[in-house]
CSV table of C-alpha atoms and ligand atoms in Angstrom, one decimal:
chain,number,residue,atom,x,y,z
A,781,MET,CA,8.1,-0.3,6.5
A,782,SER,CA,9.0,-2.4,9.5
A,783,GLU,CA,8.2,-5.9,8.2
A,784,LYS,CA,9.5,-5.5,4.7
A,785,ASN,CA,12.5,-8.0,3.8
A,786,THR,CA,15.8,-6.8,2.9
A,787,LEU,CA,16.6,-6.5,-0.8
A,788,ILE,CA,20.2,-7.5,-0.1
A,789,GLU,CA,22.1,-8.5,2.8
A,790,ILE,CA,25.9,-8.7,2.9
A,791,GLU,CA,27.3,-10.8,5.6
A,792,ASP,CA,30.9,-11.1,6.6
A,793,LEU,CA,32.2,-10.3,3.2
A,794,SER,CA,36.0,-10.6,3.0
A,795,VAL,CA,38.0,-10.0,-0.1
A,796,SER,CA,41.8,-10.0,-0.4
A,797,PHE,CA,44.5,-9.4,-3.0
A,798,PRO,CA,48.2,-10.5,-3.2
A,799,GLY,CA,50.5,-8.3,-1.0
A,800,PRO,CA,54.1,-7.4,-1.6
A,801,PRO,CA,56.3,-10.5,-2.6
A,802,GLY,CA,56.7,-12.6,0.6
A,803,GLY,CA,54.2,-10.4,2.4
A,804,ARG,CA,50.7,-10.8,3.7
A,805,ARG,CA,47.7,-10.5,1.5
A,806,LEU,CA,45.9,-7.3,1.5
A,807,GLN,CA,42.5,-7.6,3.2
A,808,ALA,CA,40.5,-5.1,0.9
A,809,ALA,CA,37.2,-5.9,2.5
A,810,ASP,CA,37.2,-7.3,5.8
A,811,ARG,CA,34.0,-8.9,7.3
A,812,VAL,CA,31.7,-6.4,5.8
A,813,ARG,CA,28.1,-6.5,6.8
A,814,LEU,CA,25.3,-4.3,5.3
A,815,SER,CA,21.7,-4.6,4.2
A,816,ILE,CA,19.6,-2.6,1.8
A,817,TYR,CA,15.8,-2.3,1.8
A,818,PRO,CA,13.8,-1.9,-1.3
A,819,GLY,CA,13.7,1.7,-2.4
A,820,GLN,CA,16.3,2.6,0.1
A,821,THR,CA,19.5,4.8,-0.6
A,822,LEU,CA,22.5,3.5,1.3
A,823,ALA,CA,25.6,5.7,1.1
A,824,VAL,CA,29.0,4.0,1.6
A,825,VAL,CA,31.5,6.6,2.7
A,826,GLY,CA,35.2,6.6,3.5
A,827,GLU,CA,38.6,7.7,2.2
A,828,SER,CA,40.3,6.2,-0.8
A,829,GLY,CA,41.3,2.6,-0.5
A,830,SER,CA,38.9,1.8,2.5
A,831,GLY,CA,37.2,-0.9,0.4
A,832,LYS,CA,34.1,0.7,-1.0
A,833,SER,CA,34.6,-0.3,-4.6
A,834,VAL,CA,35.9,-3.8,-3.8
A,835,SER,CA,32.7,-4.3,-1.7
A,836,CYS,CA,30.5,-2.9,-4.4
A,837,LEU,CA,32.1,-5.0,-7.2
A,838,SER,CA,31.7,-8.2,-5.0
A,839,ILE,CA,27.9,-7.8,-5.3
A,840,LEU,CA,28.1,-8.3,-9.0
A,841,GLN,CA,31.0,-10.8,-8.6
A,842,LEU,CA,33.2,-8.7,-10.8
A,843,HIS,CA,36.7,-9.4,-9.3
A,844,PRO,CA,38.9,-11.5,-11.5
A,845,ILE,CA,40.1,-14.5,-9.5
A,846,PRO,CA,43.1,-14.5,-9.2
A,847,PRO,CA,44.4,-11.9,-8.2
A,848,ALA,CA,41.3,-11.2,-6.1
A,849,ARG,CA,40.2,-13.9,-3.6
A,850,TYR,CA,36.9,-14.2,-1.7
A,851,ASP,CA,37.9,-15.3,1.7
A,852,GLY,CA,34.3,-15.6,3.0
A,853,GLY,CA,30.9,-14.1,3.1
A,854,ARG,CA,27.4,-14.3,1.8
A,855,ILE,CA,25.3,-11.9,-0.4
A,856,SER,CA,21.7,-12.7,0.0
A,857,TRP,CA,19.8,-11.2,-2.9
A,858,ARG,CA,16.0,-11.1,-2.8
A,859,PRO,CA,14.7,-9.3,-5.9
A,860,ASP,CA,11.1,-10.7,-5.3
A,861,ASP,CA,9.8,-10.2,-1.7
A,862,THR,CA,7.8,-13.3,-1.9
A,863,GLN,CA,10.8,-15.5,-2.8
A,864,ALA,CA,13.6,-17.0,-0.8
A,865,PRO,CA,16.9,-15.1,-1.3
A,866,VAL,CA,19.8,-16.5,-3.4
A,867,ASP,CA,23.4,-16.3,-2.5
A,868,LEU,CA,25.2,-14.3,-5.1
A,869,MET,CA,28.5,-15.7,-3.9
A,870,THR,CA,27.6,-19.1,-5.1
A,871,LYS,CA,26.1,-18.1,-8.5
A,872,SER,CA,27.8,-19.3,-11.6
A,873,GLU,CA,29.2,-16.7,-14.1
A,874,ARG,CA,26.3,-17.4,-16.4
A,875,ALA,CA,23.8,-16.8,-13.8
A,876,MET,CA,25.5,-13.5,-12.7
A,877,ARG,CA,25.5,-12.4,-16.4
A,878,ASP,CA,21.6,-12.6,-16.1
A,879,ILE,CA,21.5,-10.5,-13.0
A,880,ARG,CA,24.0,-7.9,-14.0
A,881,GLY,CA,22.4,-5.0,-15.8
A,882,ASN,CA,19.1,-6.7,-15.4
A,883,GLN,CA,18.3,-6.9,-11.6
A,884,ILE,CA,21.2,-5.0,-10.5
A,885,ALA,CA,22.8,-2.2,-12.5
A,886,MET,CA,26.1,-0.3,-12.1
A,887,ILE,CA,27.3,3.2,-13.0
A,888,PHE,CA,30.9,4.3,-12.5
A,889,GLN,CA,32.8,7.6,-12.0
A,890,GLU,CA,34.1,7.9,-15.4
A,891,PRO,CA,31.6,6.9,-18.1
A,892,MET,CA,34.2,6.8,-20.8
A,893,THR,CA,35.6,3.7,-19.2
A,894,SER,CA,32.3,1.8,-19.7
A,895,LEU,CA,31.1,3.3,-22.9
A,896,ASN,CA,32.6,1.9,-26.0
A,897,PRO,CA,34.2,4.8,-28.1
A,898,VAL,CA,33.7,3.0,-31.5
A,899,TYR,CA,29.9,2.3,-31.2
A,900,THR,CA,27.1,4.9,-31.3
A,901,ILE,CA,25.2,5.7,-28.1
A,902,GLY,CA,22.1,4.1,-29.6
A,903,SER,CA,23.7,0.8,-30.5
A,904,GLN,CA,25.1,0.5,-27.0
A,905,ILE,CA,21.9,1.2,-25.1
A,906,MET,CA,20.0,-1.1,-27.7
A,907,GLU,CA,22.5,-3.8,-27.1
A,908,ALA,CA,22.0,-3.6,-23.3
A,909,ILE,CA,18.2,-3.8,-23.8
A,910,LEU,CA,18.3,-6.6,-26.3
A,911,LEU,CA,20.7,-8.7,-23.9
A,912,HIS,CA,18.1,-8.7,-21.2
A,913,GLN,CA,14.7,-8.1,-22.6
A,914,ASP,CA,12.8,-10.3,-25.1
A,915,VAL,CA,12.0,-7.4,-27.6
A,916,THR,CA,12.5,-6.6,-31.2
A,917,ARG,CA,15.0,-4.1,-32.4
A,918,GLN,CA,12.4,-1.6,-33.2
A,919,GLN,CA,11.0,-1.9,-29.7
A,920,ALA,CA,14.6,-1.7,-28.1
A,921,LYS,CA,15.1,1.6,-30.1
A,922,GLU,CA,11.7,2.9,-28.7
A,923,ILE,CA,12.9,1.9,-25.1
A,924,ALA,CA,16.1,3.5,-25.7
A,925,ILE,CA,14.6,6.9,-26.9
A,926,ARG,CA,12.3,6.8,-23.9
A,927,ALA,CA,15.3,6.1,-21.6
A,928,LEU,CA,17.3,9.0,-23.0
A,929,SER,CA,14.4,11.4,-22.6
A,930,ASP,CA,13.8,10.0,-19.0
A,931,VAL,CA,17.3,11.2,-18.1
A,932,GLY,CA,16.7,14.7,-19.7
A,933,ILE,CA,18.4,14.4,-23.0
A,934,ALA,CA,16.8,16.6,-25.5
A,935,GLY,CA,16.3,15.4,-29.0
A,936,PRO,CA,17.1,11.7,-28.1
A,937,GLU,CA,16.4,10.3,-31.4
A,938,ALA,CA,19.2,12.3,-32.9
A,939,ARG,CA,21.5,11.5,-30.0
A,940,LEU,CA,21.2,7.8,-30.7
A,941,LYS,CA,23.5,8.3,-33.8
A,942,GLU,CA,26.2,10.1,-31.9
A,943,TYR,CA,29.4,8.7,-30.4
A,944,PRO,CA,30.5,9.0,-26.9
A,945,HIS,CA,33.2,11.7,-27.5
A,946,GLN,CA,30.6,13.9,-28.9
A,947,LEU,CA,29.0,14.3,-25.7
A,948,SER,CA,29.9,16.2,-22.6
A,949,GLY,CA,31.0,14.5,-19.2
A,950,GLY,CA,27.4,15.2,-17.8
A,951,MET,CA,25.7,14.1,-20.8
A,952,ARG,CA,27.8,10.8,-20.9
A,953,GLN,CA,26.9,10.2,-17.3
A,954,ARG,CA,23.2,10.7,-18.2
A,955,VAL,CA,23.7,8.1,-21.0
A,956,MET,CA,25.2,5.7,-18.6
A,957,ILE,CA,22.2,6.2,-16.2
A,958,ALA,CA,19.8,5.7,-19.0
A,959,MET,CA,21.6,2.4,-20.0
A,960,ALA,CA,21.6,1.2,-16.5
A,961,LEU,CA,17.9,2.0,-15.9
A,962,ALA,CA,16.6,0.7,-19.2
A,963,CYS,CA,16.1,-2.8,-17.8
A,964,GLN,CA,14.4,-1.4,-14.6
A,965,PRO,CA,16.9,-2.8,-12.0
A,966,LYS,CA,15.8,-3.3,-8.3
A,967,LEU,CA,19.3,-2.0,-7.3
A,968,LEU,CA,21.6,0.6,-8.7
A,969,LEU,CA,25.3,0.5,-7.7
A,970,ALA,CA,26.6,4.0,-8.1
A,971,ASP,CA,30.3,4.3,-7.6
A,972,GLU,CA,31.3,7.8,-7.2
A,973,PRO,CA,28.9,8.8,-10.1
A,974,THR,CA,29.5,12.5,-9.8
A,975,THR,CA,33.1,12.7,-8.7
A,976,ALA,CA,34.4,13.6,-12.2
A,977,LEU,CA,31.7,16.2,-12.9
A,978,ASP,CA,31.7,19.9,-11.9
A,979,VAL,CA,29.6,21.0,-9.0
A,980,THR,CA,26.5,22.1,-10.9
A,981,ILE,CA,26.3,19.1,-13.0
A,982,GLN,CA,26.9,16.9,-10.0
A,983,ALA,CA,23.8,18.3,-8.4
A,984,GLN,CA,21.8,17.7,-11.5
A,985,ILE,CA,22.8,14.2,-11.8
A,986,LEU,CA,22.0,13.4,-8.0
A,987,GLU,CA,18.6,15.1,-8.5
A,988,LEU,CA,18.0,13.1,-11.5
A,989,LEU,CA,19.0,9.9,-9.7
A,990,LYS,CA,16.6,10.6,-6.9
A,991,HIS,CA,13.7,11.4,-9.3
A,992,LEU,CA,14.4,8.1,-11.2
A,993,GLN,CA,14.6,6.2,-7.9
A,994,HIS,CA,11.0,7.2,-7.0
A,995,GLU,CA,9.7,6.5,-10.4
A,996,HIS,CA,11.2,3.0,-10.6
A,997,ASP,CA,11.1,2.2,-6.9
A,998,MET,CA,14.7,1.3,-7.0
A,999,ALA,CA,17.3,1.0,-4.2
A,1000,ILE,CA,20.7,2.7,-4.6
A,1001,LEU,CA,24.0,1.9,-3.2
A,1002,LEU,CA,25.9,5.2,-3.5
A,1003,ILE,CA,29.5,5.2,-3.1
A,1004,THR,CA,30.9,8.7,-2.3
A,1005,HIS,CA,33.6,10.5,-0.3
A,1006,ASP,CA,31.6,13.6,-0.3
A,1007,LEU,CA,29.8,14.0,3.0
A,1008,GLY,CA,27.5,16.8,1.4
A,1009,VAL,CA,26.3,14.2,-1.1
A,1010,VAL,CA,25.6,11.8,1.8
A,1011,ALA,CA,23.4,14.4,3.7
A,1012,GLU,CA,21.6,15.1,0.5
A,1013,SER,CA,21.0,11.8,-0.8
A,1014,ALA,CA,21.1,9.0,1.8
A,1015,ASP,CA,18.6,7.3,3.9
A,1016,VAL,CA,21.2,5.3,5.7
A,1017,VAL,CA,25.0,5.5,5.8
A,1018,ALA,CA,27.9,3.1,6.3
A,1019,VAL,CA,31.3,4.4,7.2
A,1020,MET,CA,34.2,2.2,6.0
A,1021,TYR,CA,37.8,2.4,7.2
A,1022,ALA,CA,40.6,-0.2,6.4
A,1023,GLY,CA,38.1,-2.6,4.7
A,1024,ARG,CA,35.8,-2.6,7.6
A,1025,VAL,CA,32.5,-0.9,8.2
A,1026,VAL,CA,33.1,1.0,11.4
A,1027,GLU,CA,29.5,2.6,11.7
A,1028,TYR,CA,26.2,2.0,10.2
A,1029,ALA,CA,23.1,4.1,11.0
A,1030,ASN,CA,20.3,6.4,9.8
A,1031,VAL,CA,21.7,9.5,8.1
A,1032,HIS,CA,20.3,11.6,10.9
A,1033,ALA,CA,21.7,9.5,13.7
A,1034,LEU,CA,25.1,9.4,12.0
A,1035,PHE,CA,25.3,13.2,11.5
A,1036,GLU,CA,23.9,14.1,15.0
A,1037,ARG,CA,25.3,11.1,17.1
A,1038,PRO,CA,28.4,9.8,15.5
A,1039,LEU,CA,29.6,7.1,17.8
A,1040,HIS,CA,32.8,5.6,16.4
A,1041,PRO,CA,35.9,7.7,16.7
A,1042,TYR,CA,36.8,7.4,13.1
A,1043,THR,CA,33.4,8.7,12.0
A,1044,ARG,CA,33.7,11.6,14.5
A,1045,GLY,CA,37.0,12.4,13.1
A,1046,LEU,CA,35.6,12.3,9.6
A,1047,LEU,CA,32.8,14.6,10.4
A,1048,ARG,CA,35.1,17.1,12.1
A,1049,SER,CA,37.5,17.1,9.2
A,1050,MET,CA,34.9,18.1,6.8
A,1051,PRO,CA,32.6,20.9,8.2
A,1052,VAL,CA,32.2,22.2,4.7
A,1053,LEU,CA,29.6,20.5,2.4
A,1054,GLY,CA,31.2,19.3,-0.8
A,1055,ALA,CA,34.6,18.8,0.8
A,1056,ASN,CA,36.4,15.5,0.0
A,1057,VAL,CA,37.9,13.0,2.4
A,1058,ASP,CA,41.5,12.0,1.5
A,1059,ARG,CA,43.7,13.1,4.3
A,1060,LEU,CA,43.8,10.5,7.1
A,1061,ASP,CA,45.9,12.8,9.4
A,1062,THR,CA,43.3,15.5,9.6
A,1063,VAL,CA,40.5,12.7,10.1
A,1064,MET,CA,42.3,11.2,13.0
A,1065,ASP,CA,42.8,14.6,14.7
A,1066,GLY,CA,39.2,14.7,15.8
A,1067,ALA,CA,39.0,11.1,16.6
A,1068,THR,CA,37.5,10.7,20.1
A,1069,VAL,CA,35.0,8.3,21.8
A,1070,PRO,CA,32.0,10.1,22.9
A,1071,GLU,CA,31.7,10.3,26.8
A,1072,ASP,CA,28.3,8.8,26.8
A,1073,PHE,CA,29.1,5.9,24.6
A,1074,PRO,CA,26.5,3.1,25.3
A,1075,ALA,CA,27.3,1.0,28.3
A,1076,GLY,CA,28.5,-2.5,28.0
A,1077,TYR,CA,30.9,-1.8,25.0
A,1078,THR,CA,34.3,-0.5,24.4
A,1079,VAL,CA,35.6,1.3,21.4
A,1080,HIS,CA,39.3,1.6,21.1
A,1081,ALA,CA,40.2,5.2,19.9
A,1082,HIS,CA,43.9,4.5,19.9
A,1083,GLU,CA,43.7,1.3,17.9
A,1084,ILE,CA,42.7,3.1,14.8
A,1085,THR,CA,45.8,1.8,12.8
A,1086,PRO,CA,45.1,-1.6,11.3
A,1087,ASP,CA,47.3,-4.3,12.5
A,1088,PRO,CA,49.0,-6.2,9.8
A,1089,GLU,CA,48.2,-9.6,11.3
A,1090,LEU,CA,44.6,-9.0,12.6
A,1091,GLY,CA,43.4,-6.2,10.3
A,1092,TYR,CA,41.5,-3.3,11.8
A,1093,GLY,CA,40.1,-3.9,15.2
A,1094,GLY,CA,41.1,-7.6,15.6
A,1095,PRO,CA,38.8,-10.6,15.7
A,1096,LYS,CA,36.8,-9.7,18.9
A,1097,VAL,CA,35.8,-6.3,17.5
A,1098,ARG,CA,32.6,-6.6,15.5
A,1099,LEU,CA,29.7,-4.6,14.3
A,1100,HIS,CA,27.2,-4.3,17.4
A,1101,GLU,CA,23.8,-2.8,17.6
A,1102,VAL,CA,24.8,-0.4,20.5
A,1103,GLU,CA,21.6,1.6,20.0
A,1104,PRO,CA,18.4,0.6,18.0
A,1105,GLU,CA,19.5,0.5,14.4
A,1106,HIS,CA,22.8,2.1,15.2
A,1107,TRP,CA,25.7,-0.2,14.6
A,1108,VAL,CA,29.2,0.5,15.7
A,1109,LEU,CA,32.4,-1.6,15.3
A,1110,CYS,CA,33.4,-2.2,18.9
A,1111,GLU,CA,33.9,-4.9,21.5
A,1112,PRO,CA,31.3,-6.1,24.1
A,1113,ASP,CA,32.6,-5.8,27.7
A,1114,GLU,CA,32.8,-8.9,29.8
A,1115,GLY,CA,29.2,-9.8,30.5
A,1116,GLY,CA,28.0,-6.6,28.8
A,1117,GLY,CA,26.6,-5.8,25.4
A,1118,ASN,CA,23.6,-6.9,23.5
A,1119,PRO,CA,23.8,-10.5,22.1
A,1120,THR,CA,22.7,-9.2,18.7
A,1121,PHE,CA,25.5,-10.7,16.7
A,1122,PRO,CA,25.3,-12.6,14.3
A,1123,ARG,CA,22.4,-10.5,13.1
A,1124,VAL,CA,23.4,-8.5,9.9
A,1125,GLY,CA,23.4,-4.8,10.2
A,1126,TYR,CA,19.8,-3.5,9.7
A,1127,VAL,CA,18.8,0.1,9.6
A,1128,ARG,CA,15.2,0.3,8.5
A,1129,ALA,CA,14.6,4.0,8.8
A,1130,MET,CA,13.9,5.9,5.6
A,1131,THR,CA,14.2,9.7,5.3
A,1132,PRO,CA,10.7,10.9,5.1
A,1133,ALA,CA,9.8,12.2,1.7
A,1134,GLY,CA,10.2,15.9,1.4
A,1135,GLU,CA,12.7,16.2,4.3
B,381,ADP,N1,42.7,-5.2,-8.4
B,381,ADP,C1,43.3,-4.9,-7.4
B,381,ADP,N2,44.7,-5.4,-7.1
B,381,ADP,C2,45.2,-5.2,-6.0
B,381,ADP,N3,44.7,-4.5,-5.0
B,381,ADP,C3,43.5,-3.9,-5.1
B,381,ADP,C4,42.8,-4.2,-6.4
B,381,ADP,N4,41.4,-3.5,-6.2
B,381,ADP,C5,41.6,-2.8,-5.1
B,381,ADP,N5,42.7,-3.1,-4.4
B,381,ADP,C6,43.1,-2.7,-3.1
B,381,ADP,O1,42.0,-2.8,-2.2
B,381,ADP,C7,41.9,-1.7,-1.3
B,381,ADP,C8,40.4,-1.2,-1.4
B,381,ADP,O2,40.3,-0.6,-2.6
B,381,ADP,P1,38.9,0.0,-3.0
B,381,ADP,O3,37.8,-0.7,-2.6
B,381,ADP,O4,39.1,0.4,-4.6
B,381,ADP,O5,39.0,1.4,-2.2
B,381,ADP,P2,38.0,2.6,-2.4
B,381,ADP,O6,37.4,2.7,-1.0
B,381,ADP,O7,38.8,3.8,-2.6
B,381,ADP,O8,37.0,2.3,-3.4
B,381,ADP,C9,43.0,-0.8,-1.7
B,381,ADP,O9,44.1,-1.0,-0.8
B,381,ADP,C10,43.2,-1.1,-3.1
B,381,ADP,O10,44.6,-0.8,-3.4
B,382,MG,MG1,36.5,3.3,-5.2
């Protein structure tokens, strides 16, 4: 897939929120760079508050301004490989409404927050379909029934008449997925889609997403803080810390040869699949720079605390491709490094099917 174009490219996305009275603004996303190829699954991993959701919501331009502020960046979206990309950061609200749910869909951790309790499942799915597709109500109903049956809901016709509270958590997440996929999006944003579910249901939902991804040839941006989920589902992984992407690589490279001290601490702190990341102290216990870190670059293991003025890493510290398709937040030495910047992070490698 070497010459395929990226589906989406996020370049130096920065988003901030007001800080304490009289204090500095909080840099929630700080020069985030990522790209996703068609059909690829990118997992974004990092502890709570690292900027995963803020980056994801920026793709759909869903931040209310104010309080949020986009401080810079570009989000090149190319749903059609033969067309030039468009910059989502410059799109009108009206144009974004057309893209949301249609070309790019999103599912959340807690489906109850996005399902309306006073409408039936059927009317909500049909409404989503009618909003984006030029079909009759009868056709929308047929699409909705097919969508429910695609996500493994038995007796879909009867389910259409039910209300969200009549369904279990796992069922509601399936309904959300059916709704998200009814318009055949090119990209699904899944923000911790299984965190609220018990482990068995989690596995079923992830399996379902994988299956639907192949059927629809859809890319997925999967936010999680579960490294077990990453190992199971991702082709490519981006690790976020303090609003920045600190490492970005193929899933195998990331697990076998983590290069950034934060990533190394993260992997060490969670030897058990299914464990969650939320304790920074244990993460940083294992934060070291590997002895064979690629020549020409310096990573600063002790500068792991964000500077209130400069953010994490400071202005000179950028994402560099220190090994082919392996990007690490670091600083090139005097006369050293690879002049790859300002390339966006690219990781093409896909996990071969069946691996
Ligand atoms: N609407 C908001 N107002 C103020 N601060 C916010 C808002 N949304 C997110 N933040 C802050 O931005 C940072 C990143 O948040 P988020 O992207 O939600 O983290 P996570 O990686 O857990 O998804 C956090 O410090 C969070 O408190
Ligand atoms: Mg989040």
